[in-house]
Amino acid sequence: FTKLKAIGDIGAIRITTELFWRRFDNQKQVGSCVGLVPQPYDSGTMRIDQGISKQGNRRVRSLLIEMAWMWLRYQPESKLSIWFAEKTNSQAPNKRGRRVAIVAVARRLAIALWRYIEHGVVPE
């Protein structure tokens, strides 16, 4: 991880010891372990998402959100950064929209880091 900009030595150690010490079969398991997946509401007639579940490790979740902000800063040409810019530029200066989008970037970053560990695929 330390070869990737925006991760750093301490972040790499913390994410490895807190999250990637266990084995995941797919990307959904990674997202749910961290708690960055939608929390569904199903009343029988209505189905909506209530936001993220926050069921996972909160230290890892906060670390990933911090890493996501650093990723945007140090990897401005990456796919994640471009996606974030497209999502937030279409809106007016909306702090809530940026916070929602950064959570999505953190989830995508966690999945990208898992792919990097499991399959050796460098995040784009």
PDB file of C-alpha atoms in Angstrom:
ATOM      1  CA  PHE A   1       0.000   0.000   0.000  1.00  0.00           C
ATOM      2  CA  THR A   2       2.812   2.386   0.723  1.00  0.00           C
ATOM      3  CA  LYS A   3       3.571   2.621  -3.008  1.00  0.00           C
ATOM      4  CA  LEU A   4       0.178   4.234  -3.572  1.00  0.00           C
ATOM      5  CA  LYS A   5       0.013   7.976  -3.077  1.00  0.00           C
ATOM      6  CA  ALA A   6      -2.437   9.142  -0.406  1.00  0.00           C
ATOM      7  CA  ILE A   7      -2.245   5.934   1.658  1.00  0.00           C
ATOM      8  CA  GLY A   8       0.962   6.432   3.624  1.00  0.00           C
ATOM      9  CA  ASP A   9       2.832   4.174   6.017  1.00  0.00           C
ATOM     10  CA  ILE A  10       0.560   4.556   9.029  1.00  0.00           C
ATOM     11  CA  GLY A  11      -2.603   4.265   6.959  1.00  0.00           C
ATOM     12  CA  ALA A  12      -1.319   1.116   5.270  1.00  0.00           C
ATOM     13  CA  ILE A  13      -0.454  -0.501   8.596  1.00  0.00           C
ATOM     14  CA  ARG A  14      -3.776   0.447  10.185  1.00  0.00           C
ATOM     15  CA  ILE A  15      -5.917  -0.675   7.243  1.00  0.00           C
ATOM     16  CA  THR A  16      -4.039  -3.960   7.006  1.00  0.00           C
ATOM     17  CA  THR A  17      -4.252  -4.793  10.716  1.00  0.00           C
ATOM     18  CA  GLU A  18      -7.827  -3.571  11.182  1.00  0.00           C
ATOM     19  CA  LEU A  19      -9.489  -4.767   7.966  1.00  0.00           C
ATOM     20  CA  PHE A  20      -7.444  -6.883   5.611  1.00  0.00           C
ATOM     21  CA  TRP A  21      -6.267  -9.459   8.145  1.00  0.00           C
ATOM     22  CA  ARG A  22      -9.410 -11.429   7.257  1.00  0.00           C
ATOM     23  CA  ARG A  23     -10.348 -13.010   3.953  1.00  0.00           C
ATOM     24  CA  PHE A  24     -13.197 -11.679   1.824  1.00  0.00           C
ATOM     25  CA  ASP A  25     -14.857 -13.533  -1.033  1.00  0.00           C
ATOM     26  CA  ASN A  26     -16.286 -10.516  -2.870  1.00  0.00           C
ATOM     27  CA  GLN A  27     -16.590  -6.745  -2.817  1.00  0.00           C
ATOM     28  CA  LYS A  28     -19.962  -6.781  -1.043  1.00  0.00           C
ATOM     29  CA  GLN A  29     -18.349  -8.431   1.957  1.00  0.00           C
ATOM     30  CA  VAL A  30     -15.669  -5.734   2.059  1.00  0.00           C
ATOM     31  CA  GLY A  31     -18.251  -2.942   2.003  1.00  0.00           C
ATOM     32  CA  SER A  32     -20.440  -4.544   4.637  1.00  0.00           C
ATOM     33  CA  CYS A  33     -17.509  -5.282   6.954  1.00  0.00           C
ATOM     34  CA  VAL A  34     -16.659  -1.599   6.952  1.00  0.00           C
ATOM     35  CA  GLY A  35     -20.287  -0.494   7.234  1.00  0.00           C
ATOM     36  CA  LEU A  36     -20.344   1.514   4.018  1.00  0.00           C
ATOM     37  CA  VAL A  37     -23.329  -0.194   2.393  1.00  0.00           C
ATOM     38  CA  PRO A  38     -26.930   1.034   2.118  1.00  0.00           C
ATOM     39  CA  GLN A  39     -29.348   0.210   4.918  1.00  0.00           C
ATOM     40  CA  PRO A  40     -32.598  -0.897   3.267  1.00  0.00           C
ATOM     41  CA  TYR A  41     -36.069  -0.143   4.569  1.00  0.00           C
ATOM     42  CA  ASP A  42     -38.838  -2.441   3.434  1.00  0.00           C
ATOM     43  CA  SER A  43     -42.370  -1.924   4.741  1.00  0.00           C
ATOM     44  CA  GLY A  44     -43.990  -4.233   2.231  1.00  0.00           C
ATOM     45  CA  THR A  45     -45.320  -1.448   0.029  1.00  0.00           C
ATOM     46  CA  MET A  46     -42.303   0.846   0.051  1.00  0.00           C
ATOM     47  CA  ARG A  47     -38.596   0.062  -0.398  1.00  0.00           C
ATOM     48  CA  ILE A  48     -35.976   2.764   0.126  1.00  0.00           C
ATOM     49  CA  ASP A  49     -32.398   3.100   1.361  1.00  0.00           C
ATOM     50  CA  GLN A  50     -31.955   4.875   4.678  1.00  0.00           C
ATOM     51  CA  GLY A  51     -28.299   5.780   4.268  1.00  0.00           C
ATOM     52  CA  ILE A  52     -25.231   3.748   5.168  1.00  0.00           C
ATOM     53  CA  SER A  53     -25.540   0.982   7.738  1.00  0.00           C
ATOM     54  CA  LYS A  54     -22.585   1.971   9.993  1.00  0.00           C
ATOM     55  CA  GLN A  55     -22.555  -1.628  11.222  1.00  0.00           C
ATOM     56  CA  GLY A  56     -18.851  -2.278  10.722  1.00  0.00           C
ATOM     57  CA  ASN A  57     -15.629  -1.176  12.343  1.00  0.00           C
ATOM     58  CA  ARG A  58     -15.944   2.574  12.927  1.00  0.00           C
ATOM     59  CA  ARG A  59     -12.175   3.102  13.167  1.00  0.00           C
ATOM     60  CA  VAL A  60     -11.700   1.588   9.715  1.00  0.00           C
ATOM     61  CA  ARG A  61     -14.653   3.568   8.378  1.00  0.00           C
ATOM     62  CA  SER A  62     -13.220   6.871   9.592  1.00  0.00           C
ATOM     63  CA  LEU A  63      -9.758   5.909   8.316  1.00  0.00           C
ATOM     64  CA  LEU A  64     -11.187   5.128   4.877  1.00  0.00           C
ATOM     65  CA  ILE A  65     -13.031   8.441   4.731  1.00  0.00           C
ATOM     66  CA  GLU A  66      -9.817  10.245   5.649  1.00  0.00           C
ATOM     67  CA  MET A  67      -7.947   8.231   2.996  1.00  0.00           C
ATOM     68  CA  ALA A  68     -10.653   9.105   0.469  1.00  0.00           C
ATOM     69  CA  TRP A  69     -10.066  12.828   1.026  1.00  0.00           C
ATOM     70  CA  MET A  70      -6.313  12.270   0.661  1.00  0.00           C
ATOM     71  CA  TRP A  71      -6.922  10.194  -2.469  1.00  0.00           C
ATOM     72  CA  LEU A  72      -8.794  13.111  -4.044  1.00  0.00           C
ATOM     73  CA  ARG A  73      -5.956  15.437  -3.112  1.00  0.00           C
ATOM     74  CA  TYR A  74      -2.998  13.320  -4.255  1.00  0.00           C
ATOM     75  CA  GLN A  75      -4.593  11.329  -7.100  1.00  0.00           C
ATOM     76  CA  PRO A  76      -6.618  13.972  -8.994  1.00  0.00           C
ATOM     77  CA  GLU A  77      -6.426  12.075 -12.323  1.00  0.00           C
ATOM     78  CA  SER A  78      -7.712   8.755 -10.943  1.00  0.00           C
ATOM     79  CA  LYS A  79     -11.117   7.314 -11.830  1.00  0.00           C
ATOM     80  CA  LEU A  80     -12.364   7.825  -8.280  1.00  0.00           C
ATOM     81  CA  SER A  81     -11.367  11.489  -8.257  1.00  0.00           C
ATOM     82  CA  ILE A  82     -12.959  12.117 -11.640  1.00  0.00           C
ATOM     83  CA  TRP A  83     -16.147  10.370 -10.526  1.00  0.00           C
ATOM     84  CA  PHE A  84     -16.256  12.501  -7.345  1.00  0.00           C
ATOM     85  CA  ALA A  85     -15.718  15.695  -9.343  1.00  0.00           C
ATOM     86  CA  GLU A  86     -18.516  14.813 -11.752  1.00  0.00           C
ATOM     87  CA  LYS A  87     -20.921  14.017  -8.903  1.00  0.00           C
ATOM     88  CA  THR A  88     -20.174  17.142  -6.904  1.00  0.00           C
ATOM     89  CA  ASN A  89     -19.747  19.649  -9.748  1.00  0.00           C
ATOM     90  CA  SER A  90     -23.244  19.017 -11.057  1.00  0.00           C
ATOM     91  CA  GLN A  91     -24.655  20.241  -7.746  1.00  0.00           C
ATOM     92  CA  ALA A  92     -24.485  23.698  -6.258  1.00  0.00           C
ATOM     93  CA  PRO A  93     -21.898  24.154  -3.478  1.00  0.00           C
ATOM     94  CA  ASN A  94     -23.605  21.562  -1.312  1.00  0.00           C
ATOM     95  CA  LYS A  95     -21.708  20.284   1.721  1.00  0.00           C
ATOM     96  CA  ARG A  96     -24.111  17.410   2.291  1.00  0.00           C
ATOM     97  CA  GLY A  97     -23.698  16.230  -1.310  1.00  0.00           C
ATOM     98  CA  ARG A  98     -19.913  16.247  -0.920  1.00  0.00           C
ATOM     99  CA  ARG A  99     -20.132  14.246   2.326  1.00  0.00           C
ATOM    100  CA  VAL A 100     -22.407  11.663   0.728  1.00  0.00           C
ATOM    101  CA  ALA A 101     -20.104  11.396  -2.285  1.00  0.00           C
ATOM    102  CA  ILE A 102     -16.975  11.016  -0.141  1.00  0.00           C
ATOM    103  CA  VAL A 103     -18.550   8.059   1.654  1.00  0.00           C
ATOM    104  CA  ALA A 104     -19.102   6.455  -1.751  1.00  0.00           C
ATOM    105  CA  VAL A 105     -15.471   7.179  -2.656  1.00  0.00           C
ATOM    106  CA  ALA A 106     -14.349   5.588   0.636  1.00  0.00           C
ATOM    107  CA  ARG A 107     -16.345   2.430  -0.151  1.00  0.00           C
ATOM    108  CA  ARG A 108     -14.945   2.266  -3.672  1.00  0.00           C
ATOM    109  CA  LEU A 109     -11.440   2.859  -2.323  1.00  0.00           C
ATOM    110  CA  ALA A 110     -11.826  -0.008   0.170  1.00  0.00           C
ATOM    111  CA  ILE A 111     -12.883  -2.297  -2.668  1.00  0.00           C
ATOM    112  CA  ALA A 112     -10.013  -1.083  -4.858  1.00  0.00           C
ATOM    113  CA  LEU A 113      -7.514  -1.744  -2.060  1.00  0.00           C
ATOM    114  CA  TRP A 114      -8.995  -5.219  -1.531  1.00  0.00           C
ATOM    115  CA  ARG A 115      -8.561  -5.944  -5.255  1.00  0.00           C
ATOM    116  CA  TYR A 116      -4.985  -4.685  -4.976  1.00  0.00           C
ATOM    117  CA  ILE A 117      -4.253  -7.137  -2.159  1.00  0.00           C
ATOM    118  CA  GLU A 118      -6.172 -10.125  -3.562  1.00  0.00           C
ATOM    119  CA  HIS A 119      -5.458  -9.883  -7.287  1.00  0.00           C
ATOM    120  CA  GLY A 120      -2.636  -7.361  -7.610  1.00  0.00           C
ATOM    121  CA  VAL A 121      -4.836  -4.927  -9.569  1.00  0.00           C
ATOM    122  CA  VAL A 122      -3.496  -1.411  -9.036  1.00  0.00           C
ATOM    123  CA  PRO A 123      -6.320   1.130  -8.450  1.00  0.00           C
ATOM    124  CA  GLU A 124      -6.917   3.298 -11.500  1.00  0.00           C
TER     125      GLU A 124
END
